[in-house]
Amino acid sequence: MKIIAFEVRNDELESFKKTEMEYQVEITYVCDALTKENAHLLEGFEYVSILGFSKLDKDLIDRMKVYGVKAVSTRTIGYNHIDVDYATKAGIVISNANYAPNGVADYTIMLILMAMRNYKQALFRGNVNDYSLAGLQGREMRNMTIGIVGAGSIGAAVIRNLQGFGCEVLAYAGHPKKELEGMCTFASMDEIYERCDIISFHAPLTKDTYHMVNEETLAKMKDGVILINTARGSLMELSTLIKGIETKKIGALGLDVIEYEEGLYHRDLRSDIISNRDIAYLRQFPNVTMTQHMAFYTKEAVESMVRCGVENLWECEKKGDCSLRIA
């Protein structure tokens, strides 16, 4: 069985090699994302593994069909970079990855604490031997009401992590989980917007969740609200975040993801000109902490993502289907 894997990072290679031997498959590794320009590399391969920068639109899916691709496994949990409906019509099996929620949940707590305690400013001051305290006064979690938007595996893990801090936790979920009863109070989005001091987003990116944070919803929130996003950048409208920080409606931001991050994150651009003015402008504020889409990035998660990427395709070949099939 032959597989071609795109967007392969150096930190994935060890896990790929182990999985390649375990499943007795032959993998061709490509560092670049899959695009229309390099789609010719698909010739001779029925099974494809990708990451999030490979944008599988109708045109690229049509090309994949011409080359005889049967299945695509994205080594990510999210799959908004794939036109799943069109792939289904084209007869291509799409599957995603799975990994434990702990890494992202832990990272979320870190961003909350950094935002609450003004750690970005403290860190920058320390780098120039400024050890003053003015402007660094924070707040204590036990006096905060925290909203969790999306109580899937990651949101639920964040709720569990928050139990030791003594804060009130509100959660919004399409399907409330009984095991979270007593750890949080399930609430409407409007109640979360109106009552919470901190709101952390853990929803998938869909048509319904696109730009959940916009001028209208931000207006419902408390003055000085702290917003955290470790899910998908486009849950929050970038222009609204900028305006919210400028007007001090938003007290602080902790963003591991951001709208229009494509082409920036996971790349070394130290020698390049960054043309995205809005991102450059937002990140310079002292109360905005931004990291490069790395909340997922633990040894355990990478190993799981690679294993899913190979195992899903192996199952498709050997069993005709896979356990993590999307379409």
Coordinates of C-alpha atoms in Angstrom, one line a residue:
M1 CA 0.0 0.0 0.0
K2 CA 1.4 3.4 -1.0
I3 CA 0.6 6.7 0.7
I4 CA 1.7 10.2 -0.1
A5 CA 1.9 12.6 2.9
F6 CA 2.0 16.3 2.4
E7 CA 3.0 19.1 4.9
V8 CA 5.3 16.7 6.7
R9 CA 7.3 18.4 9.5
N10 CA 10.6 17.1 10.8
D11 CA 8.9 16.5 14.2
E12 CA 6.5 14.1 12.6
L13 CA 9.1 11.9 10.8
E14 CA 10.0 9.6 13.7
S15 CA 6.3 8.8 14.3
F16 CA 5.7 8.4 10.6
K17 CA 8.6 5.9 10.3
K18 CA 7.3 3.9 13.3
T19 CA 3.8 3.8 11.9
E20 CA 5.1 3.0 8.4
M21 CA 6.8 -0.1 9.7
E22 CA 3.9 -1.1 12.0
Y23 CA 1.3 -1.1 9.1
Q24 CA 3.8 -2.2 6.4
V25 CA 3.0 0.7 4.1
E26 CA 5.2 2.7 1.8
I27 CA 5.0 6.5 2.4
T28 CA 6.3 9.3 0.2
Y29 CA 7.0 12.5 2.2
V30 CA 6.4 16.0 0.8
C31 CA 7.2 19.1 2.9
D32 CA 4.8 21.4 0.9
A33 CA 1.1 21.6 1.1
L34 CA -1.0 19.9 -1.6
T35 CA -2.0 22.5 -4.2
K36 CA -3.1 22.6 -7.8
E37 CA 0.5 23.4 -8.8
N38 CA 1.9 20.2 -7.3
A39 CA -1.1 17.9 -7.7
H40 CA 0.9 16.0 -10.3
L41 CA 2.7 14.3 -7.4
L42 CA -0.5 12.4 -6.7
E43 CA 0.0 10.2 -9.8
G44 CA 0.3 6.6 -8.7
F45 CA -1.1 7.2 -5.2
E46 CA -4.7 6.2 -4.1
Y47 CA -4.2 7.4 -0.5
V48 CA -3.2 10.9 0.7
S49 CA -2.4 12.4 4.1
I50 CA -2.5 16.2 4.6
L51 CA -2.5 18.9 7.2
G52 CA -4.5 22.2 7.5
F53 CA -2.8 24.2 4.8
S54 CA -3.8 21.9 2.0
K55 CA -7.0 23.5 0.8
L56 CA -9.1 20.8 -0.8
D57 CA -11.6 22.9 -2.9
K58 CA -13.7 21.6 -5.8
D59 CA -10.9 22.2 -8.4
L60 CA -8.3 20.3 -6.4
I61 CA -10.7 17.5 -5.5
D62 CA -11.5 17.1 -9.3
R63 CA -7.8 16.8 -9.9
M64 CA -7.5 14.2 -7.2
K65 CA -10.3 12.2 -8.7
V66 CA -8.5 12.2 -12.1
Y67 CA -5.4 10.8 -10.4
G68 CA -7.4 8.0 -8.8
V69 CA -7.3 9.1 -5.2
K70 CA -9.6 7.0 -3.1
A71 CA -9.2 8.5 0.4
V72 CA -7.7 11.5 2.2
S73 CA -6.8 11.6 5.8
T74 CA -6.2 15.0 7.4
R75 CA -3.9 14.9 10.4
T76 CA -6.0 17.5 12.2
I77 CA -9.2 17.4 14.2
G78 CA -10.7 20.3 12.3
Y79 CA -11.6 19.8 8.6
N80 CA -12.8 23.2 7.5
H81 CA -10.0 23.2 4.9
I82 CA -11.8 20.5 3.0
D83 CA -15.0 20.7 0.9
V84 CA -16.3 17.6 2.5
D85 CA -19.7 17.6 0.6
Y86 CA -18.0 17.8 -2.7
A87 CA -15.5 15.1 -1.8
T88 CA -18.4 12.9 -0.9
K89 CA -20.0 13.4 -4.3
A90 CA -16.7 12.7 -5.9
G91 CA -16.5 9.4 -4.0
I92 CA -13.4 10.2 -2.0
V93 CA -13.4 9.1 1.6
I94 CA -12.4 11.9 4.0
S95 CA -11.2 11.2 7.6
N96 CA -9.7 13.3 10.3
A97 CA -7.4 12.8 13.3
N98 CA -8.0 12.4 17.0
Y99 CA -5.8 13.1 20.0
A100 CA -6.3 13.6 23.8
P101 CA -7.7 17.1 24.7
N102 CA -5.4 17.6 27.6
G103 CA -2.7 19.6 25.7
V104 CA -5.1 22.2 24.3
A105 CA -7.0 22.4 27.6
D106 CA -3.8 23.0 29.6
Y107 CA -2.7 25.6 27.1
T108 CA -6.1 27.4 27.5
I109 CA -5.6 27.7 31.2
M110 CA -2.1 29.1 30.6
L111 CA -3.5 31.8 28.2
I112 CA -6.3 32.7 30.7
L113 CA -3.7 33.2 33.5
M114 CA -1.4 35.1 31.3
A115 CA -4.2 37.5 30.3
M116 CA -5.5 37.9 33.8
R117 CA -2.0 38.5 35.3
N118 CA -0.6 40.8 32.5
Y119 CA 2.3 38.4 32.0
K120 CA 3.1 39.6 28.5
Q121 CA 3.9 43.1 29.9
A122 CA 5.9 41.6 32.8
L123 CA 7.9 39.4 30.5
F124 CA 8.8 42.3 28.1
R125 CA 9.8 44.5 31.0
G126 CA 12.0 41.9 32.5
N127 CA 13.9 41.6 29.2
V128 CA 15.0 45.2 29.5
N129 CA 15.6 45.1 33.3
D130 CA 12.4 47.0 34.1
Y131 CA 11.0 45.4 37.3
S132 CA 8.3 48.0 38.1
L133 CA 4.8 47.0 39.1
A134 CA 2.7 49.8 37.7
G135 CA 0.1 48.6 35.3
L136 CA 0.6 44.9 36.1
Q137 CA -2.0 44.4 38.8
G138 CA -4.1 41.4 38.0
R139 CA -7.2 39.6 39.3
E140 CA -7.9 36.3 41.0
M141 CA -9.6 33.5 39.2
R142 CA -11.8 32.6 42.2
N143 CA -13.7 35.9 41.7
M144 CA -14.3 35.4 38.0
T145 CA -17.1 33.9 36.0
I146 CA -15.7 32.0 33.1
G147 CA -17.7 31.0 30.0
I148 CA -16.8 27.9 27.9
V149 CA -18.2 28.0 24.4
G150 CA -18.3 24.4 23.2
A151 CA -18.2 21.6 25.6
G152 CA -16.9 18.9 23.4
S153 CA -13.8 16.9 24.5
I154 CA -11.5 20.0 24.7
G155 CA -14.1 22.3 26.3
A156 CA -15.0 19.6 28.8
A157 CA -11.3 19.1 29.7
V158 CA -11.0 22.9 30.3
I159 CA -14.0 22.8 32.6
R160 CA -12.4 20.0 34.5
N161 CA -9.1 21.9 34.7
L162 CA -11.0 24.9 36.1
Q163 CA -12.4 23.0 39.1
G164 CA -9.5 23.8 41.3
F165 CA -9.6 27.5 40.9
G166 CA -12.9 28.2 42.6
C167 CA -14.4 30.2 39.8
E168 CA -18.0 30.0 38.5
V169 CA -18.2 28.2 35.2
L170 CA -20.9 28.7 32.6
A171 CA -20.9 26.5 29.5
Y172 CA -22.7 26.5 26.2
A173 CA -23.1 23.1 24.5
G174 CA -25.4 21.8 21.8
H175 CA -25.6 18.5 23.7
P176 CA -24.9 19.1 27.5
K177 CA -23.0 16.2 29.0
K178 CA -24.3 14.7 32.2
E179 CA -20.7 14.0 33.5
L180 CA -20.1 17.8 33.6
E181 CA -23.1 18.5 35.9
G182 CA -21.9 20.0 39.1
M183 CA -18.7 21.3 37.4
C184 CA -20.5 24.0 35.4
T185 CA -23.9 25.5 34.7
F186 CA -25.1 25.1 31.1
A187 CA -26.3 28.5 29.7
S188 CA -27.4 30.2 26.6
M189 CA -24.9 32.2 24.5
D190 CA -26.5 35.5 25.5
E191 CA -26.2 34.6 29.2
I192 CA -22.5 33.8 28.7
Y193 CA -21.9 37.0 26.8
E194 CA -23.7 39.1 29.5
R195 CA -22.4 37.4 32.7
C196 CA -18.8 36.2 32.0
D197 CA -15.6 38.0 32.8
I198 CA -13.7 35.5 30.6
I199 CA -15.0 33.6 27.6
S200 CA -13.0 30.8 26.1
F201 CA -14.0 29.4 22.7
H202 CA -13.8 25.7 21.8
A203 CA -16.3 25.3 19.0
P204 CA -15.6 23.9 15.5
L205 CA -15.6 26.4 12.6
T206 CA -18.9 26.0 10.7
K207 CA -21.3 28.3 8.9
D208 CA -23.1 28.9 12.2
T209 CA -19.9 29.6 14.3
Y210 CA -18.1 31.8 11.7
H211 CA -17.5 35.2 13.3
M212 CA -19.3 34.3 16.6
V213 CA -17.5 37.3 18.0
N214 CA -18.6 40.3 16.0
E215 CA -19.7 43.9 16.8
E216 CA -23.2 42.7 17.8
T217 CA -22.1 40.0 20.1
L218 CA -19.2 42.0 21.6
A219 CA -21.7 44.7 22.5
K220 CA -23.5 42.2 24.7
M221 CA -20.3 41.4 26.7
K222 CA -19.0 43.0 29.9
D223 CA -16.7 45.9 29.6
G224 CA -13.2 44.6 30.0
V225 CA -14.1 41.1 29.0
I226 CA -11.1 38.7 28.4
L227 CA -11.5 36.5 25.3
I228 CA -9.5 33.3 24.7
N229 CA -9.4 31.4 21.4
T230 CA -7.5 28.0 21.0
A231 CA -10.0 26.7 18.4
R232 CA -10.2 28.4 15.0
G233 CA -9.3 31.9 14.1
S234 CA -12.4 32.7 12.1
L235 CA -14.6 32.2 15.2
M236 CA -13.6 35.9 15.9
E237 CA -13.9 38.7 13.4
L238 CA -10.4 40.3 13.3
S239 CA -11.7 43.8 12.8
T240 CA -14.0 43.5 15.8
L241 CA -11.1 42.4 18.0
I242 CA -9.0 45.4 16.9
K243 CA -11.9 47.8 17.6
G244 CA -12.6 46.1 21.0
I245 CA -9.0 46.4 22.1
E246 CA -8.8 50.1 20.9
T247 CA -11.9 51.0 22.8
K248 CA -11.0 48.9 25.9
K249 CA -14.3 47.0 25.5
I250 CA -12.0 44.0 25.5
G251 CA -9.7 43.9 28.5
A252 CA -7.3 41.3 27.1
L253 CA -6.9 38.7 24.4
G254 CA -5.3 35.3 24.5
L255 CA -5.2 34.0 20.9
D256 CA -3.4 30.8 19.8
V257 CA -5.3 31.2 16.5
I258 CA -6.4 34.2 14.5
E259 CA -8.3 35.0 11.3
Y260 CA -6.1 35.1 8.2
E261 CA -3.2 33.2 9.9
E262 CA -2.7 31.1 6.8
G263 CA 0.7 31.7 5.2
L264 CA 2.1 33.1 8.5
Y265 CA 1.9 30.5 11.2
H266 CA 4.2 27.5 11.3
R267 CA 6.7 29.3 9.0
D268 CA 10.0 31.2 9.7
L269 CA 9.4 34.7 8.3
R270 CA 12.1 36.6 10.1
S271 CA 13.6 37.8 6.8
D272 CA 10.3 38.5 5.1
I273 CA 8.0 41.4 4.9
I274 CA 4.7 40.7 6.7
S275 CA 1.9 42.2 4.7
N276 CA -0.9 41.4 7.1
R277 CA -1.2 44.8 8.8
D278 CA -4.1 43.9 11.0
I279 CA -2.4 40.9 12.7
A280 CA 0.8 43.0 13.1
Y281 CA -1.2 45.8 14.6
L282 CA -3.2 43.6 17.0
R283 CA -0.2 41.7 18.4
Q284 CA 1.6 44.8 19.5
F285 CA -0.9 45.7 22.1
P286 CA 0.4 45.1 25.7
N287 CA -2.8 43.2 26.6
V288 CA -2.8 40.9 23.6
T289 CA -1.0 37.6 23.8
M290 CA -0.7 35.7 20.5
T291 CA 1.0 32.4 19.8
Q292 CA 1.5 30.6 16.6
H293 CA -1.3 27.9 16.6
M294 CA 0.6 25.6 18.9
A295 CA -1.9 24.7 21.7
F296 CA -2.1 21.2 20.1
Y297 CA 1.6 20.9 19.9
T298 CA 2.7 18.2 22.3
K299 CA 4.7 15.0 21.7
E300 CA 1.7 12.9 22.5
A301 CA -0.6 14.8 20.1
V302 CA 1.8 14.7 17.2
E303 CA 2.2 11.0 17.6
S304 CA -1.5 10.5 17.7
M305 CA -2.1 12.8 14.6
V306 CA 0.4 10.9 12.5
R307 CA -0.9 7.5 13.6
C308 CA -4.5 8.6 12.7
G309 CA -3.2 9.8 9.3
V310 CA -1.8 6.4 8.4
E311 CA -4.2 4.2 10.3
N312 CA -7.3 5.8 8.7
L313 CA -5.9 5.1 5.2
W314 CA -4.8 1.6 6.1
E315 CA -8.3 0.8 7.3
C316 CA -9.8 2.2 4.1
E317 CA -7.6 -0.1 2.0
K318 CA -8.0 -3.2 4.2
K319 CA -11.6 -2.8 5.5
G320 CA -13.2 -0.5 3.0
D321 CA -13.9 2.1 5.7
C322 CA -12.3 3.8 8.7
S323 CA -13.4 4.7 12.3
L324 CA -12.7 8.4 11.9
R325 CA -14.5 8.8 8.6
I326 CA -16.1 12.2 8.0
A327 CA -17.5 11.5 4.5

